[in-house]
Coordinates of C-alpha atoms and ligand atoms in Angstrom, one line a residue:
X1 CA 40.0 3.9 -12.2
X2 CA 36.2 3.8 -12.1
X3 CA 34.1 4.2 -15.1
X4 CA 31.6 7.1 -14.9
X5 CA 28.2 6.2 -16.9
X6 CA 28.9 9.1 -19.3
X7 CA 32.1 8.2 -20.2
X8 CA 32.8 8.6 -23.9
X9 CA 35.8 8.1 -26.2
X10 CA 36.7 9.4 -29.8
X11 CA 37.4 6.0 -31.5
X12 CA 37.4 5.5 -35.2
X13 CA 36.3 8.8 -36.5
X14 CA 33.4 9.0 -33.7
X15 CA 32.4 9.5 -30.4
X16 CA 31.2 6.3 -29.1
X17 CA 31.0 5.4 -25.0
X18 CA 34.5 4.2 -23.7
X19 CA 32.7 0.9 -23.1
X20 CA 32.3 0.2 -26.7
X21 CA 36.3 1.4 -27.9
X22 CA 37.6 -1.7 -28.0
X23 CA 41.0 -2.9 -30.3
X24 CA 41.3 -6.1 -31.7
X25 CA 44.2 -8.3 -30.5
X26 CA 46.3 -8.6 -33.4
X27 CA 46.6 -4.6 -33.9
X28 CA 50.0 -3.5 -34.8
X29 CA 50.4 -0.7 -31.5
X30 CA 49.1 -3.2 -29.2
X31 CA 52.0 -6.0 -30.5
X32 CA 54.8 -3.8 -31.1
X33 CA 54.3 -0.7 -28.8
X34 CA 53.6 1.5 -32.3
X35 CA 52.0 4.4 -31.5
X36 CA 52.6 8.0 -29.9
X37 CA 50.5 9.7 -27.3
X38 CA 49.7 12.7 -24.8
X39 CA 48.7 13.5 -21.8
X40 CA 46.5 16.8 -21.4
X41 CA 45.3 17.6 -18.1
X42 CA 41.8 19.6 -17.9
X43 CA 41.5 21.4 -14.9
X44 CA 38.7 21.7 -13.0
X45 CA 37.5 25.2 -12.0
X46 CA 34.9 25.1 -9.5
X47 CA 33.7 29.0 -9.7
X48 CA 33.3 29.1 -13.1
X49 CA 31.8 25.3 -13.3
X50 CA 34.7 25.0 -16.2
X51 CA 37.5 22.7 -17.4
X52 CA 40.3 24.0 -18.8
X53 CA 42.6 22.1 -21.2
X54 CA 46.1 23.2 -20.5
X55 CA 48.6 24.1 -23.5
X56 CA 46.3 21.9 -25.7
X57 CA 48.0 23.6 -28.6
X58 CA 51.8 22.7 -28.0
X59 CA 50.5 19.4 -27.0
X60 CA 49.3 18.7 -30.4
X61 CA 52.0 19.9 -32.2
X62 CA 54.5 17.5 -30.0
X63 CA 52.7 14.6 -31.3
X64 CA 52.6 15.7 -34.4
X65 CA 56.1 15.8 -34.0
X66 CA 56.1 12.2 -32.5
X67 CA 54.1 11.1 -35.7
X68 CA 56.9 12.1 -38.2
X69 CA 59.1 10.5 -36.1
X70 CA 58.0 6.9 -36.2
X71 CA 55.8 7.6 -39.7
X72 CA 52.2 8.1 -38.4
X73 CA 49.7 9.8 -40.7
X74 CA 47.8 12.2 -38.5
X75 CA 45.2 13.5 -40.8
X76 CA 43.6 16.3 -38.4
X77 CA 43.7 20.1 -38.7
X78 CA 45.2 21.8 -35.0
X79 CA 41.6 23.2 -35.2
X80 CA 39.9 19.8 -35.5
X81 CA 42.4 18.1 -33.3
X82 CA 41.2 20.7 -30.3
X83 CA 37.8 20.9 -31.1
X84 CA 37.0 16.9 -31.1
X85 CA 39.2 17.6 -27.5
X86 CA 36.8 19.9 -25.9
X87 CA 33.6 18.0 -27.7
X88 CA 35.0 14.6 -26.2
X89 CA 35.7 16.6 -22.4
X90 CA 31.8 18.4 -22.7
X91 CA 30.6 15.2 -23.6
X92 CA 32.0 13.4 -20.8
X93 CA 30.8 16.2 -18.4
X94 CA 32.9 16.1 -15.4
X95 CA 33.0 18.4 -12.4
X96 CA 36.9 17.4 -11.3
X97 CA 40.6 17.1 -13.0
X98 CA 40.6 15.2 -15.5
X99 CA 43.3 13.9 -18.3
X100 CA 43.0 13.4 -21.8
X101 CA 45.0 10.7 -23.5
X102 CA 44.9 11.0 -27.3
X103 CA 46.7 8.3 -29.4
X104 CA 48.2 8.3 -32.9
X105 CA 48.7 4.5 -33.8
X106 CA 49.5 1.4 -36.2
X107 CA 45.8 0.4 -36.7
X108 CA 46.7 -2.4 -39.1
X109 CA 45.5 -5.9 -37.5
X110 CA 48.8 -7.6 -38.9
X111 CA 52.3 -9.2 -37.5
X112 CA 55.6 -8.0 -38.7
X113 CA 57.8 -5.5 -37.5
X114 CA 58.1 -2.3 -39.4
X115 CA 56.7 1.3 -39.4
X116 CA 55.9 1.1 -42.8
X117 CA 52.9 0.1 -44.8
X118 CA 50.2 0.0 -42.2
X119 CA 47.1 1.6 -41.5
X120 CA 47.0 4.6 -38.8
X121 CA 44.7 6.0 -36.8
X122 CA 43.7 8.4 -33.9
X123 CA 41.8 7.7 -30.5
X124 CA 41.1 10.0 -27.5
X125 CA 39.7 9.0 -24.4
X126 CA 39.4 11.4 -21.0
X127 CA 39.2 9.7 -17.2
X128 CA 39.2 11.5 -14.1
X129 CA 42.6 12.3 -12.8
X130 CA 43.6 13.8 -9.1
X131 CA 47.2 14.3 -8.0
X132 CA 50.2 11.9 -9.1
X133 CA 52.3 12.8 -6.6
X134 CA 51.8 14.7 -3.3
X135 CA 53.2 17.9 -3.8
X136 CA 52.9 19.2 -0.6
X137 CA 55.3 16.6 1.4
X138 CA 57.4 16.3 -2.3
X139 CA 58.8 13.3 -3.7
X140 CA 61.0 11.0 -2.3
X141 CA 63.1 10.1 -4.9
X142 CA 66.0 7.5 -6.2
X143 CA 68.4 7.3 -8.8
X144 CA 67.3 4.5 -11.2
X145 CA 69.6 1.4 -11.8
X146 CA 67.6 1.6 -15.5
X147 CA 69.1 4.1 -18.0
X148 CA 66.9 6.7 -19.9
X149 CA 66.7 5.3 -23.5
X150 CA 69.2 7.0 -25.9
X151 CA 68.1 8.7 -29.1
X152 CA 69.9 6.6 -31.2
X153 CA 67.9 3.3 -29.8
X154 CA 64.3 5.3 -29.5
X155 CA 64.3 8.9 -29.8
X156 CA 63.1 9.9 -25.9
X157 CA 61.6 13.5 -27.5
X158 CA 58.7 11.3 -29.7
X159 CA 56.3 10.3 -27.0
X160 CA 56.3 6.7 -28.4
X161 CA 53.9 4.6 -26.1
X162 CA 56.8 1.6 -26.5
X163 CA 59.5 3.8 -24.7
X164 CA 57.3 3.5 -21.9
X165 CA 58.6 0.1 -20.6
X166 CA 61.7 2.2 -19.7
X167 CA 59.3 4.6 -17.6
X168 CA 57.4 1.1 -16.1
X169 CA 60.8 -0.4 -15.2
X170 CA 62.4 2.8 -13.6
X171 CA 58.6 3.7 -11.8
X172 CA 58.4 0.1 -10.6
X173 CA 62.2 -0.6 -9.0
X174 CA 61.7 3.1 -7.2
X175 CA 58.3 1.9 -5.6
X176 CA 59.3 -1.3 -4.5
X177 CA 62.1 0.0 -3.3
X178 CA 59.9 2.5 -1.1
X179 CA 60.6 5.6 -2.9
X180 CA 57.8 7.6 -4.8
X181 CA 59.8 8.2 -8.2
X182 CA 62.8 7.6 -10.1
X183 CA 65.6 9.5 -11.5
X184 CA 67.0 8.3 -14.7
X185 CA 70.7 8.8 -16.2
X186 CA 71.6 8.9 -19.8
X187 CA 74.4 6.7 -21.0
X188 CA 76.9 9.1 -20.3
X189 CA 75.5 9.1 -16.7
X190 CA 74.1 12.9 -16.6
X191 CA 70.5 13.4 -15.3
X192 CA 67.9 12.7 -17.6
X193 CA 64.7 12.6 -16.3
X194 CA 62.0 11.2 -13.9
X195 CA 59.4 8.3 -15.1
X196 CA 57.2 10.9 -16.6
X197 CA 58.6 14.1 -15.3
X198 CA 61.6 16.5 -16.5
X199 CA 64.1 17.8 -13.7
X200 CA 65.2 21.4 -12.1
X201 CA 67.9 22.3 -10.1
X202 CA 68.0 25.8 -8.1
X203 CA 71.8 27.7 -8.5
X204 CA 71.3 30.7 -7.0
X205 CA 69.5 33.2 -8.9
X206 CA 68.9 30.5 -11.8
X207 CA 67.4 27.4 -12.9
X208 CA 69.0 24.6 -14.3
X209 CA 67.5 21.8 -16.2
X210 CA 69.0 19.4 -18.5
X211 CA 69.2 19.8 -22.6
X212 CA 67.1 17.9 -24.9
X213 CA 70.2 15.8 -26.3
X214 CA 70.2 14.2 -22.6
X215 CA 67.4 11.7 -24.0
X216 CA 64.1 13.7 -22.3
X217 CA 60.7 14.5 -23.2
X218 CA 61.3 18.0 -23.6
X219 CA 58.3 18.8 -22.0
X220 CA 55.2 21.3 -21.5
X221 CA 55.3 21.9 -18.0
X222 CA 59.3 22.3 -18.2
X223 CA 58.6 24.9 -20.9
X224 CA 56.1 26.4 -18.4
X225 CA 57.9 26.5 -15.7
X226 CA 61.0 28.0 -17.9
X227 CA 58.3 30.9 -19.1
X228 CA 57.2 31.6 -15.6
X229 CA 60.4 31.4 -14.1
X230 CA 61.8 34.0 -16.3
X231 CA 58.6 36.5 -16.2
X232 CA 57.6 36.1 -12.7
X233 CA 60.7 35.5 -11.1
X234 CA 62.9 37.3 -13.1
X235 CA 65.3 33.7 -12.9
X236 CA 66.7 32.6 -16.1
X237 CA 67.2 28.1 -17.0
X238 CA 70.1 27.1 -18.1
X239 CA 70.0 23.9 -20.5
X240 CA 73.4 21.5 -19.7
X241 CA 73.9 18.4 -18.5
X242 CA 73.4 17.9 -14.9
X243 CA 75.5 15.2 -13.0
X244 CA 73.9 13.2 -10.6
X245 CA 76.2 14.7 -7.7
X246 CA 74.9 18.0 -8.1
X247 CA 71.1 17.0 -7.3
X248 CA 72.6 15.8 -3.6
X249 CA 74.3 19.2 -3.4
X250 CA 71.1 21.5 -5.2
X251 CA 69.8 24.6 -2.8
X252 CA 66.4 23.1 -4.3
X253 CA 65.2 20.3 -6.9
X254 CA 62.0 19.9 -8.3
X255 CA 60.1 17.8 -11.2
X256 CA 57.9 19.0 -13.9
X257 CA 55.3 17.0 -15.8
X258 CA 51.2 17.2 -16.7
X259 CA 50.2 14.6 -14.0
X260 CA 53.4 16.1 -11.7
X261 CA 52.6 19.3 -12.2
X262 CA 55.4 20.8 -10.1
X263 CA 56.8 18.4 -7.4
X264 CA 59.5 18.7 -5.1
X265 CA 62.0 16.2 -4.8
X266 CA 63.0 16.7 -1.0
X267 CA 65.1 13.6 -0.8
X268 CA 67.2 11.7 -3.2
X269 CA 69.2 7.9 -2.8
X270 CA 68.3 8.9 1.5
X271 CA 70.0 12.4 1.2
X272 CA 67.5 15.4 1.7
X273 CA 67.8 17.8 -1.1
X274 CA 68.1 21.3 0.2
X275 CA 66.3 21.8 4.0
X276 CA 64.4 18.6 2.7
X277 CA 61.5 20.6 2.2
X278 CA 59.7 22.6 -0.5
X279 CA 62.1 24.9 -1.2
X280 CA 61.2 28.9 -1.4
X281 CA 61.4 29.2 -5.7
X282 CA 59.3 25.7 -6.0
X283 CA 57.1 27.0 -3.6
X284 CA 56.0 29.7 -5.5
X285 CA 56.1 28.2 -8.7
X286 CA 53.7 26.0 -7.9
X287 CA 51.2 28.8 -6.7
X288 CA 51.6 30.5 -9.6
X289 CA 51.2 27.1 -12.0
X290 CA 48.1 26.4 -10.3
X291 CA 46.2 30.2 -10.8
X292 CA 47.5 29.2 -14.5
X293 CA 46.0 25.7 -14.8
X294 CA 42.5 26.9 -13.7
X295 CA 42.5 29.6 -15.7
X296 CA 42.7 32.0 -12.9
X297 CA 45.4 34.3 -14.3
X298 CA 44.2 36.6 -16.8
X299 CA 48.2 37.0 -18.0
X300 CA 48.0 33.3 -19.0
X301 CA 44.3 32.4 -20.2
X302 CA 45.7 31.8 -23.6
X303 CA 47.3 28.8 -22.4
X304 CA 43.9 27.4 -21.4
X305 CA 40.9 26.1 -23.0
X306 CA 37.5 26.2 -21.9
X307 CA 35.8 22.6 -23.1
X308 CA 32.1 23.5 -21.1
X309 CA 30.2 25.7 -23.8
X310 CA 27.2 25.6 -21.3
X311 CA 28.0 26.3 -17.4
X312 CA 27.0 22.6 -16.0
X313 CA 24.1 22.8 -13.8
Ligands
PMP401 N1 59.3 13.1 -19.3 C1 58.5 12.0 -19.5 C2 59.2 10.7 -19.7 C3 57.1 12.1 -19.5 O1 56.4 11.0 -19.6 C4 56.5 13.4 -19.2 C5 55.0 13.5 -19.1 N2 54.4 13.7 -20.4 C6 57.4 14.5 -19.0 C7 58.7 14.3 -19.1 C8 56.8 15.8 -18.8 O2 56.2 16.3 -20.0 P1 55.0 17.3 -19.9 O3 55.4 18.4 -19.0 O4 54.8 17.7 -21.3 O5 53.8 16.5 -19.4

């Protein structure tokens, strides 16, 4: 992705350009895939010249989650944690999407395998980020020959920047394969999730998505989607294991994730899903998530955060 001239990270307690954020080789994340992450999207409001962080707040408190989980000291107040966030995004001053990756992480330049004893520290940096995948046509999508992780090898609920090889492996064989995204299995073969996206199935007058213990990211957007679904649609979600039959047969599927936002998946292992279309409820949940994101829906403003404290010129 191209580097605009004004773009800064938060790197070892300060804000320094991206340029000069720089690792040395021997650090324990980089060797051993020890550290845990996010992904914020800010949205880009044109009207009010504003981008607005989305859920900031539940996505701090998941990787503070992910820190107790593989023993990262995160030593940042939710208040700080947000407001070096929206300095970092003002700083940076862009007038599009963008995404905001901050990373807890083994800082300790040192070989040996462990979680204890090492240093930790906390990086942010924010690039300019358009669609992942084109919501409009929906996904084309596969059923992975790569299992989702289990929690008893590394817990799939810590967004551990190691687990991410199962993601890269799963993303990879889909695209070469000439599909846009994958769809993983647990071990006991029930759906898990996409690369980087959690899964929906339409029944009727409800939603079903699969539980936590089925090894996914319980995510953001799935807890958005499960909000909006139940206020503005008046459907409830049903959390149980989905089998992988039941995605061929679905009235409608979609995927939900930060860079997804709400994708279709109109065709999965050369079957369409539904009328291999966007369905009708996906349809107008992704209306509705997109008033949200740019902060259009008064209902919702809580869930974003304004990072421009002066409108840009
Ligand atoms: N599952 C995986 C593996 C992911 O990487 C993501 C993206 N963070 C999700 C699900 C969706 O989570 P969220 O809605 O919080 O972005």
């Amino acid at each position: 992705m191209p580097q605009a001239p004004t773009a800064y990270a938060y790197f070892q307690k300060q804000f320094v350009p991206l340029a000069e954020a720089k690792l040395g080789i021997m650090t324990h994340a980089f060797l051993y895939g020890t550290a845990v992450f996010e992904g914020i999207r800010g949205n880009w409001n044109d009207k009010e010249q504003q981008v607005f962080l989305f859920r900031v707040k539940e996505h701090y408190a998941r990787l503070r989650k992910s820190c107790r989980i593989v023993r990262i000291d995160l030593p940042y107040s939710d208040e700080e944690l947000q407001s070096i966030t929206t300095r970092l995004v003002e700083m940076c001053g862009y007038g599009e999407d963008v995404y905001v990756r901050p990373i807890a992480y083994k800082s300790s330049e040192v070989v040996g395998v462990r979680l204890h004893d090492l240093e930790d520290d906390f990086l942010i940096f924010v690039v300019p980020f358009g669609p992942y995948l084109d919501i409009d046509k929906g996904a084309r999508c596969c059923t992975s020959s790569w299992r989702r992780v289990e929690d008893t090898s590394i817990p799939a609920r810590a967004k551990i920047n190691g687990i991410y090889v199962n993601s890269a492996l799963a993303k990879t064989e889909a695209q070469l394969n000439g599909f846009d995204e994958a769809i993983m299995l647990d071990e006991r073969g029930h759906v898990s999730e996409g690369s980087g996206e959690n899964i929906f199935i339409v029944d009727g007058e409800r939603l079903i998505t699969p539980p936590p213990s089925s090894n996914i990211l319980v995510g953001i957007t799935r807890d958005t989607v499960i909000t909006l679904a139940r206020q503005e649609l008046g459907m409830e979600t049903v959390e149980r294991d989905i089998d992988r039959s039941e995605l061929y047969a679905a009235e409608e599927c979609f995927m939900t994730g930060t860079a997804a936002h709400v994708t279709p998946v109109v065709e999965l292992d050369h079957r369409p899903i539904g009328s291999g279309k966007m369905g009708p409820v996906a349809e107008r949940l992704v209306r509705l998530y997109f008033d949200i994101i740019t902060g259009r829906n008064p209902k919702y403003v809580s869930w974003c955060t304004p990072c421009y404290s002066k409108v840009k010129a």
